[in-house]
PDB file of C-alpha atoms in Angstrom:
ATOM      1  CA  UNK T   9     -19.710 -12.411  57.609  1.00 52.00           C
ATOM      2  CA  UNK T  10     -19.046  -9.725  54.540  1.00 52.00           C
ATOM      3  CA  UNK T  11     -22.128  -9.929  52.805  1.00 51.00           C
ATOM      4  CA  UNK T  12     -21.783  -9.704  48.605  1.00 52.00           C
ATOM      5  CA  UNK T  13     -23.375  -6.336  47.356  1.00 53.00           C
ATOM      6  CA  UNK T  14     -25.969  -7.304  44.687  1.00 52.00           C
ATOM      7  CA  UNK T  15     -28.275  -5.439  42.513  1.00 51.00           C
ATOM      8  CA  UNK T  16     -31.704  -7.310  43.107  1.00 47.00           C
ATOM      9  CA  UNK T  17     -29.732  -9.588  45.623  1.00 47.00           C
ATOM     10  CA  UNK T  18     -33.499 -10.049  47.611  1.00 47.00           C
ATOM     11  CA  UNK T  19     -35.040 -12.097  44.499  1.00 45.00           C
ATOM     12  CA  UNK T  20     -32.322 -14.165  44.604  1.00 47.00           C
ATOM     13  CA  UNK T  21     -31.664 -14.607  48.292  1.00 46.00           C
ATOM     14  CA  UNK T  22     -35.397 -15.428  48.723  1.00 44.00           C
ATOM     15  CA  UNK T  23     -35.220 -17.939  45.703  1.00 45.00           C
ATOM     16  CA  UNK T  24     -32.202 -20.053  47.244  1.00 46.00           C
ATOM     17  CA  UNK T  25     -33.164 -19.617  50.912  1.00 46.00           C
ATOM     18  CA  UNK T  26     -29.825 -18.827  51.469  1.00 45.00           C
ATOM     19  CA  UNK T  27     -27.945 -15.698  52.565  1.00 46.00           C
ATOM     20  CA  UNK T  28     -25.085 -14.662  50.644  1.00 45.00           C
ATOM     21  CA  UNK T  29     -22.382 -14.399  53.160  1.00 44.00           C
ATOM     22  CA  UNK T  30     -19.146 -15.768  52.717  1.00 43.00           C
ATOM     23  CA  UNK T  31     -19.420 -17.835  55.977  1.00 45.00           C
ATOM     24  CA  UNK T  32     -21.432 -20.287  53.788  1.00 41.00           C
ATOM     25  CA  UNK T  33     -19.734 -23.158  53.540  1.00 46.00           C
ATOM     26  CA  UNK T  34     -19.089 -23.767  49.460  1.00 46.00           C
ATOM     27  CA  UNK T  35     -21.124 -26.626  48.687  1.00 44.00           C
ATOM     28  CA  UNK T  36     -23.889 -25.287  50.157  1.00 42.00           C
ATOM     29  CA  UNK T  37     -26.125 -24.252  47.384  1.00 44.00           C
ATOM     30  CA  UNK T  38     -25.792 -22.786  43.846  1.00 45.00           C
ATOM     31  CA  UNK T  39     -24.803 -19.683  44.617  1.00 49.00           C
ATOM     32  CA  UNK T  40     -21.352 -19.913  46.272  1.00 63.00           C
ATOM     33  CA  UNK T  41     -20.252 -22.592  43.746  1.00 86.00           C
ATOM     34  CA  UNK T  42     -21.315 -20.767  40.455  1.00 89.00           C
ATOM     35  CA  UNK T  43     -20.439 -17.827  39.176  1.00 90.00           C
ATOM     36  CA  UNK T  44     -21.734 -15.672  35.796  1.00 92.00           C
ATOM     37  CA  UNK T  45     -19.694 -13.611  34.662  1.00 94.00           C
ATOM     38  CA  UNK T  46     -21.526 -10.945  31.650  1.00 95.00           C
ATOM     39  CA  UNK T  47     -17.807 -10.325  29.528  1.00 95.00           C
ATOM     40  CA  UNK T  48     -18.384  -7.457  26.328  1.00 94.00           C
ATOM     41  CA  UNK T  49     -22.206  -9.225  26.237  1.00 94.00           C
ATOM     42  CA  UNK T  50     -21.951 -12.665  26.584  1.00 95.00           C
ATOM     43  CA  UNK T  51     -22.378 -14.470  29.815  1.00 96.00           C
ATOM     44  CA  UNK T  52     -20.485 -17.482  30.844  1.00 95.00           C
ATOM     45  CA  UNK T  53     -20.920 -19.813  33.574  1.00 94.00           C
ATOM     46  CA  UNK T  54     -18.517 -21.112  35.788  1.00 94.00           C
ATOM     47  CA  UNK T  55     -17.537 -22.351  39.172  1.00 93.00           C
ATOM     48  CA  UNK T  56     -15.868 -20.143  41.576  1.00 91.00           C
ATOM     49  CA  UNK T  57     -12.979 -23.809  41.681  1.00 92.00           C
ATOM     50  CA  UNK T  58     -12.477 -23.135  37.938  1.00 94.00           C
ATOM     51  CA  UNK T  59     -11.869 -19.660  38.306  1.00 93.00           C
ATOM     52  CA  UNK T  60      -9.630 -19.747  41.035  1.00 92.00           C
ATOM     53  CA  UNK T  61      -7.569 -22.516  39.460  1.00 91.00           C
ATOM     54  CA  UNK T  62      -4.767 -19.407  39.010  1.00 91.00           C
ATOM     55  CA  UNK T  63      -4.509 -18.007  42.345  1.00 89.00           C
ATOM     56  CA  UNK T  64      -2.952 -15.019  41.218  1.00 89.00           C
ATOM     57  CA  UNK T  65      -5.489 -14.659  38.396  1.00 92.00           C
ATOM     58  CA  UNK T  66      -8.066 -11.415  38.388  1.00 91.00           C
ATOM     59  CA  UNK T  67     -10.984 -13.972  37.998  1.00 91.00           C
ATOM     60  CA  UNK T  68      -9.594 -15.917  41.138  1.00 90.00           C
ATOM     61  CA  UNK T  69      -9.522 -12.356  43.043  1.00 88.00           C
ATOM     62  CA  UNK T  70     -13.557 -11.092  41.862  1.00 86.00           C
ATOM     63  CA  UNK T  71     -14.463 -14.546  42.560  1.00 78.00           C
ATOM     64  CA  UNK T  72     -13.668 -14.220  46.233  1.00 76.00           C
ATOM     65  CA  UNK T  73     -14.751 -10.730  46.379  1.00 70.00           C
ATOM     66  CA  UNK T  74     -11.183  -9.601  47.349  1.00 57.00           C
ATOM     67  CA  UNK T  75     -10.707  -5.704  47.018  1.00 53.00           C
ATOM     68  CA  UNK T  76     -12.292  -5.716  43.802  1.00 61.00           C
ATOM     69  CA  UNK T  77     -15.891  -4.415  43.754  1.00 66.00           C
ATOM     70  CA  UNK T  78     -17.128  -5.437  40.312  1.00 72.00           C
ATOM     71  CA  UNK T  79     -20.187  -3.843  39.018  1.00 85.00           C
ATOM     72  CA  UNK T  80     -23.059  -6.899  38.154  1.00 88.00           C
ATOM     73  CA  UNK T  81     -25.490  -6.803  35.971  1.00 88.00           C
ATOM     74  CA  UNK T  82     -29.910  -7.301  36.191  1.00 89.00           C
ATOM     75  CA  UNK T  83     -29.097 -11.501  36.447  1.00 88.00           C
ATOM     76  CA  UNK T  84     -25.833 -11.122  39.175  1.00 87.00           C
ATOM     77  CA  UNK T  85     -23.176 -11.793  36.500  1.00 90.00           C
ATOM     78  CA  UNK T  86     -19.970  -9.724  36.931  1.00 91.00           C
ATOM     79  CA  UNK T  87     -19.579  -7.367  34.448  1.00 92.00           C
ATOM     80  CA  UNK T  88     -15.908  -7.324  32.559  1.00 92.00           C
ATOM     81  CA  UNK T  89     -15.370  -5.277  29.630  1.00 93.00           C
ATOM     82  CA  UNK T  90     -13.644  -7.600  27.485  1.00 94.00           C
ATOM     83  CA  UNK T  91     -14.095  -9.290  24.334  1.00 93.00           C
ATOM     84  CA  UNK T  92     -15.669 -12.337  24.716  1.00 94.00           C
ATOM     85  CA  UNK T  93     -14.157 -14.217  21.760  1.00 93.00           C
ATOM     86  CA  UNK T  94     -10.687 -14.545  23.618  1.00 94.00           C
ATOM     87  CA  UNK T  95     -12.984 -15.420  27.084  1.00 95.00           C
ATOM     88  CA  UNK T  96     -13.732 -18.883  25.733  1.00 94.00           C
ATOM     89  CA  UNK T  97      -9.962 -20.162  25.376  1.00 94.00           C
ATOM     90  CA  UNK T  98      -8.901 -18.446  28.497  1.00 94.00           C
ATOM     91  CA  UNK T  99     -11.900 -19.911  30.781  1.00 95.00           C
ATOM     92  CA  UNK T 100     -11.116 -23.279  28.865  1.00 95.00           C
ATOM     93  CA  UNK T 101      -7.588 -23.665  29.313  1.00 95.00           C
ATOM     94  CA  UNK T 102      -8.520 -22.980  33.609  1.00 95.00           C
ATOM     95  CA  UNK T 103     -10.975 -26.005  33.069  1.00 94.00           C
ATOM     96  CA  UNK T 104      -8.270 -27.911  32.016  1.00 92.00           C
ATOM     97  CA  UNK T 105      -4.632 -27.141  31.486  1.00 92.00           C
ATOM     98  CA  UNK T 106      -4.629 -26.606  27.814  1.00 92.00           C
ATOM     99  CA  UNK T 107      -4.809 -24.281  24.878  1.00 92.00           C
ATOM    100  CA  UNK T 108      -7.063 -25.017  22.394  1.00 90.00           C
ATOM    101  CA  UNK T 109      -7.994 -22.438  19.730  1.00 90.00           C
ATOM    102  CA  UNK T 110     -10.126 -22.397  16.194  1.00 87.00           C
ATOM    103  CA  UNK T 111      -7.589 -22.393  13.172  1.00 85.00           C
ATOM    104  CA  UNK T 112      -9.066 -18.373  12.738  1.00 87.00           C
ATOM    105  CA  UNK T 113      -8.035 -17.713  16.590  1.00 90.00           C
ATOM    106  CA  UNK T 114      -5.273 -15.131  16.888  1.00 90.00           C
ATOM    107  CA  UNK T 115      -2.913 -16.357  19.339  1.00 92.00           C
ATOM    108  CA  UNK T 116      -2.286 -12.583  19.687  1.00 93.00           C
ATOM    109  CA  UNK T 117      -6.240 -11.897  20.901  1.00 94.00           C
ATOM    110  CA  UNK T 118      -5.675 -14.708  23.480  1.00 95.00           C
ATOM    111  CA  UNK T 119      -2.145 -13.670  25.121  1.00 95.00           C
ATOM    112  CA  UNK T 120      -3.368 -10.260  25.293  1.00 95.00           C
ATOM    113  CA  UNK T 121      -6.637 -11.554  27.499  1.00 95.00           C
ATOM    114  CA  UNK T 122      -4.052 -13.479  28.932  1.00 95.00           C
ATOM    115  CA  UNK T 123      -2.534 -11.089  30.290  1.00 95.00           C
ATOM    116  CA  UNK T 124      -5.528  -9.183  31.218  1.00 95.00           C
ATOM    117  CA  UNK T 125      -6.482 -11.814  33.465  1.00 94.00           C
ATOM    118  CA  UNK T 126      -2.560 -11.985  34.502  1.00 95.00           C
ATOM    119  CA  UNK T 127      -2.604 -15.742  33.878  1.00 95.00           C
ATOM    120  CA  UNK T 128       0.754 -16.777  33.954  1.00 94.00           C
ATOM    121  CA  UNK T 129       0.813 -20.193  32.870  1.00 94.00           C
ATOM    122  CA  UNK T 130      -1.045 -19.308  29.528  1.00 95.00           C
ATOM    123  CA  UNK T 131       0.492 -16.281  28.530  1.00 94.00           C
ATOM    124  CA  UNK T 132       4.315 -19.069  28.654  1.00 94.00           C
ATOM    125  CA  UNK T 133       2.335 -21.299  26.561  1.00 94.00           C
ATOM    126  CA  UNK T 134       1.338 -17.942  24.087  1.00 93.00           C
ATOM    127  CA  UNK T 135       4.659 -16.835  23.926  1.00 93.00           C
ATOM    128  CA  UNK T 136       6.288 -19.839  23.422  1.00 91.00           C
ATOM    129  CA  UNK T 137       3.969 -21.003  20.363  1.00 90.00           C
ATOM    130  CA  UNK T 138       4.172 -17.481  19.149  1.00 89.00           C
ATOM    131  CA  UNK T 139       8.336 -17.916  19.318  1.00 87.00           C
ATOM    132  CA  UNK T 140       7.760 -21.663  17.358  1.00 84.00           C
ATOM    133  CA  UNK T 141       5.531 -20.042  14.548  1.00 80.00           C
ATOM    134  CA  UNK T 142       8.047 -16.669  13.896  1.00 74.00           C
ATOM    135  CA  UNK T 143      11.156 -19.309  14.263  1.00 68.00           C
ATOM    136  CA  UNK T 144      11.249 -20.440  10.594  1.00 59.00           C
ATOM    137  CA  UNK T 145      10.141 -17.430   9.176  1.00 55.00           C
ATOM    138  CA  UNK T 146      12.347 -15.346  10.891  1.00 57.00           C
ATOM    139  CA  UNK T 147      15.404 -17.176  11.302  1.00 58.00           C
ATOM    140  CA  UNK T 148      15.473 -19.427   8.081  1.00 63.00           C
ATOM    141  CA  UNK T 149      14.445 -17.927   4.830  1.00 70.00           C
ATOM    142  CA  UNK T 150      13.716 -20.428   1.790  1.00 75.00           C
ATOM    143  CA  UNK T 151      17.024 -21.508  -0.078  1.00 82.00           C
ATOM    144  CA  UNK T 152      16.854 -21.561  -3.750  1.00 82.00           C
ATOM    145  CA  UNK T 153      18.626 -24.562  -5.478  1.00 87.00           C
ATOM    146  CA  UNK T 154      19.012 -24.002  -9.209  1.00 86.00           C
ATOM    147  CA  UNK T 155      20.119 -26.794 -11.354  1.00 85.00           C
ATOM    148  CA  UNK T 156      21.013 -26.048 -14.662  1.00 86.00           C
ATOM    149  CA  UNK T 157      20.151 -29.242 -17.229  1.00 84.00           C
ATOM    150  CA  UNK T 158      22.101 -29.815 -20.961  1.00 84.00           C
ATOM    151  CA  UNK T 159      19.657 -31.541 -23.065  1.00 82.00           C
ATOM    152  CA  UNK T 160      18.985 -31.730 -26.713  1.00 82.00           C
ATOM    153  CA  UNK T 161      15.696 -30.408 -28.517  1.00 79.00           C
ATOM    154  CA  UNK T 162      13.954 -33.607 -28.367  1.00 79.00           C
ATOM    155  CA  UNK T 163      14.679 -34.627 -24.987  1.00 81.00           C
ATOM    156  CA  UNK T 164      13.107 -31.419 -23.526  1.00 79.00           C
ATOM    157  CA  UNK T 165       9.243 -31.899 -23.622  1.00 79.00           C
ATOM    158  CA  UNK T 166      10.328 -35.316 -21.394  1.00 79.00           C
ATOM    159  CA  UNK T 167      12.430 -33.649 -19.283  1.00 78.00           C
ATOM    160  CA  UNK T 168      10.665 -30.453 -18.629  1.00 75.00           C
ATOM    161  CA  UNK T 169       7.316 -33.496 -17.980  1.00 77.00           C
ATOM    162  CA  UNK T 170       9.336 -35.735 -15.986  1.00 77.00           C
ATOM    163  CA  UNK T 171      10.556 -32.657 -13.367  1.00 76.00           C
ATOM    164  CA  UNK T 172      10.196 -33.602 -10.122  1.00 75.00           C
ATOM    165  CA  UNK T 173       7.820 -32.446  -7.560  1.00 76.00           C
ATOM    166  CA  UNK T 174       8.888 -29.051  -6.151  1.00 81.00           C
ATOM    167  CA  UNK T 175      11.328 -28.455  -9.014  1.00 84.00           C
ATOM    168  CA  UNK T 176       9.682 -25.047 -11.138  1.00 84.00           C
ATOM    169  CA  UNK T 177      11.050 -24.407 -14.333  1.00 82.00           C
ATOM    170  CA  UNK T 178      13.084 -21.068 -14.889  1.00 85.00           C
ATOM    171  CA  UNK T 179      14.193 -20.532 -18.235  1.00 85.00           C
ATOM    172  CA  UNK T 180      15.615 -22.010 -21.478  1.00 83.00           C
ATOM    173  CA  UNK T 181      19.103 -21.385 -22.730  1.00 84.00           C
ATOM    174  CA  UNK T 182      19.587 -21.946 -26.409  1.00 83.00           C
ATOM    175  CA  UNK T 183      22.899 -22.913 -27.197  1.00 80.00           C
ATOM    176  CA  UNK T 184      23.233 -25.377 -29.801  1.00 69.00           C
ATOM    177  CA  UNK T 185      21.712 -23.091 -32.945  1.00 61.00           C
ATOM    178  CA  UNK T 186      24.624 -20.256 -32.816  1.00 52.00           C
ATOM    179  CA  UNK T 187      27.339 -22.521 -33.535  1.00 55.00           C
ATOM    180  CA  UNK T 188      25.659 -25.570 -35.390  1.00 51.00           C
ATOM    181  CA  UNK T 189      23.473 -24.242 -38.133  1.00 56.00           C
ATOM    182  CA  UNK T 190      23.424 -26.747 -40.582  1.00 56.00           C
ATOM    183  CA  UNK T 191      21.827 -29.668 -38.814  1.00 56.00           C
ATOM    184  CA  UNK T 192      19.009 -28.275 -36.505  1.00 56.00           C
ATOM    185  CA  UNK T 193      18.688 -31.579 -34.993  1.00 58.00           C
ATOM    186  CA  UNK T 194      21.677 -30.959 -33.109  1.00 68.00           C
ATOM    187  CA  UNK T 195      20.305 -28.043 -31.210  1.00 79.00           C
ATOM    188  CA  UNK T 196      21.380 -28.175 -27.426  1.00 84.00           C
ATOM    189  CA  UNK T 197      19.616 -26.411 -24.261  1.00 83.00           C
ATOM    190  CA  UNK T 198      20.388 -25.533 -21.083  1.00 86.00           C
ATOM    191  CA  UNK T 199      17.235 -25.902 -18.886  1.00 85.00           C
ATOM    192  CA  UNK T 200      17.369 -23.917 -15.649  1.00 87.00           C
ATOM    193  CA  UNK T 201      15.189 -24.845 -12.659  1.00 87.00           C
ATOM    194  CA  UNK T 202      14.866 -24.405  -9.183  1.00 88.00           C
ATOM    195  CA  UNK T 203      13.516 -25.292  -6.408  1.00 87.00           C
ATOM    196  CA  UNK T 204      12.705 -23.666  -2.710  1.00 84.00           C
ATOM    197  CA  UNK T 205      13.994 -25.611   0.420  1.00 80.00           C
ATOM    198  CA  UNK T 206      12.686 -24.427   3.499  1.00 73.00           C
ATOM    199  CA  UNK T 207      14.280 -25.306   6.433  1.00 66.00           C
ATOM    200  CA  UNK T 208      12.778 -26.177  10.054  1.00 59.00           C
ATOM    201  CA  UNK T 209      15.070 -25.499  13.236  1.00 55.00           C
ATOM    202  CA  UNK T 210      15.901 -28.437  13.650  1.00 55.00           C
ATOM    203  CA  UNK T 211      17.984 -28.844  10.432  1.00 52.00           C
ATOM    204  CA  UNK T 212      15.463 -31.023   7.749  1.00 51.00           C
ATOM    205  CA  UNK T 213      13.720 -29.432   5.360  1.00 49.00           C
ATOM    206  CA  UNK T 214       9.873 -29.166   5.857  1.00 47.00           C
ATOM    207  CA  UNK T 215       9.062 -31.385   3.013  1.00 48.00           C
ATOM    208  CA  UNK T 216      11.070 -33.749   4.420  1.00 45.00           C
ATOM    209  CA  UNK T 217       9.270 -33.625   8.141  1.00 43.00           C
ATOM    210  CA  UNK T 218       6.041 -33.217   6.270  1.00 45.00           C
ATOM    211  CA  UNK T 219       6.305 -36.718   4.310  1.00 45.00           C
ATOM    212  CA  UNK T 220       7.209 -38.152   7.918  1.00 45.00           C
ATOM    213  CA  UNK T 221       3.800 -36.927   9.537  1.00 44.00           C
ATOM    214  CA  UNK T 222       2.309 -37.992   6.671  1.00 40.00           C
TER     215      UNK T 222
END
C-alpha cells in the first residue's frame, strides 16, 4: 500500500499499533478516520467522511492523499495557509448542509474560502444571499412621499404631535399672515412632511413585511 509521508510518523505509528497505509480498512483505528488539519494557526479536527462530503472539494482530495503532498506540521495536522476565521463556517456547513455565520461574518470572507476549497454547493448558497442582500439596495432606492398639510396656528402643535410613525417633518409654510394682517388668529400653514418607503422585491414595502414577522 502507499504509505502517508509523516514528520515524526514513528511516535505515532508505535502509539496506535497501526501502520499508516491506505490498505487499512477506515474504521480501523483513529488515524484513518480523523484528520487535523493546522489552517493560518489553528487546528481543527475532523473526519476524513466530513471532509470528503464534496468530492470535488481540495479537503476531500488532501484527505485521501491524492496528488497533493501537503506539508504537516510537529502533531501530523496538514498545514493550509488560510485564515482560520472563514475555516469554521466552511468545515460546518460539510458537517451539515448549512450556512451559518456570526452577524460580524462577511459573507465575502466565506465565499472567497469557498472557493478556495472549490466547494460548489456553498459558494451557490454565497452568491445567492449576496444577490438577496444587494437586491433592494441596488434595484429599489427609498421613495419619498411628501404630503403637504393646511392647518391653522393652533392646530399645529397637535398635528405636528399626532404625526404618524415614519412621517418626519420638513418645513413650515406661512401663508395666512401676508394677506390677513388684522386678525392673527387667522394665520394658516402649510406643513410639509415626508416619509421614506422602501420597497422589497417582491412589491410591499419593508415596514409592511416587517409588522408581518413581527
Amino acid at each position: 500500500g502507499w504509505r502517508m509521508r509523516m514528520e515524526g510518523g514513528e511516535e505515532m505509528q508505535g502509539a496506535v499499533g497501526l501502520r499508516c497505509t491506505w490498505d487499512t480498512p477506515p474504521s480501523a483505528g483513529t488515524q484513518a478516520k480523523w484528520v487535523r488539519l493546522n489552517v493560518g494557526g489553528t487546528v481543527f479536527l475532523t473526519t476524513r467522511q466530513t471532509l470528503c462530503r464534496e468530492q470535488k472539494s481540495f479537503l476531500c482530495r488532501l484527505c485521501q492523499g491524492e496528488e497533493l503532498q501537503s506539508d504537516r506540521d510537529e502533531t501530523g495536522a496538514y498545514l493550509i495557509d488560510r485564515d482560520p476565521t472563514y475555516f469554521g463556517p466552511i468545515l460546518n456547513f460539510l458537517r451539515h448542509g448549512k450556512l451559518v455565520l456570526d452577524k460580524d461574518m462577511a459573507e465575502e470572507g466565506v465565499l472567497e474560502e469557498a472557493e478556495f476549497y472549490n466547494i460548489g454547493p456553498l459558494i451557490r448558497i454565497i452568491k445567492d444571499r449576496l444577490e438577496e442582500k444587494d437586491y433592494p439596495v441596488t434595484q429599489v432606492p427609498p421613495k419619498h412621499v411628501y404630503r403637504v398639510l393646511q392647518c391653522q396656528e393652533e392646530e399645529l402643535t397637535q398635528m405636528v404631535s399626532t404625526m404618524s410613525d415614519g412621517w418626519r417633518f420638513e418645513q413650515l409654510v406661512n401663508i395666512g399672515s401676508s394677506y390677513n394682517y388684522g386678525n392673527e388668529d387667522q394665520t394658516e400653514f402649510l406643513c410639509v412632511v415626508s416619509k421614506e418607503l422602501y420597497s422589497s422585491p417582491n412589491g410591499l414595502s419593508s415596514e409592511a413585511s416587517h409588522k408581518a414577522k413581527v
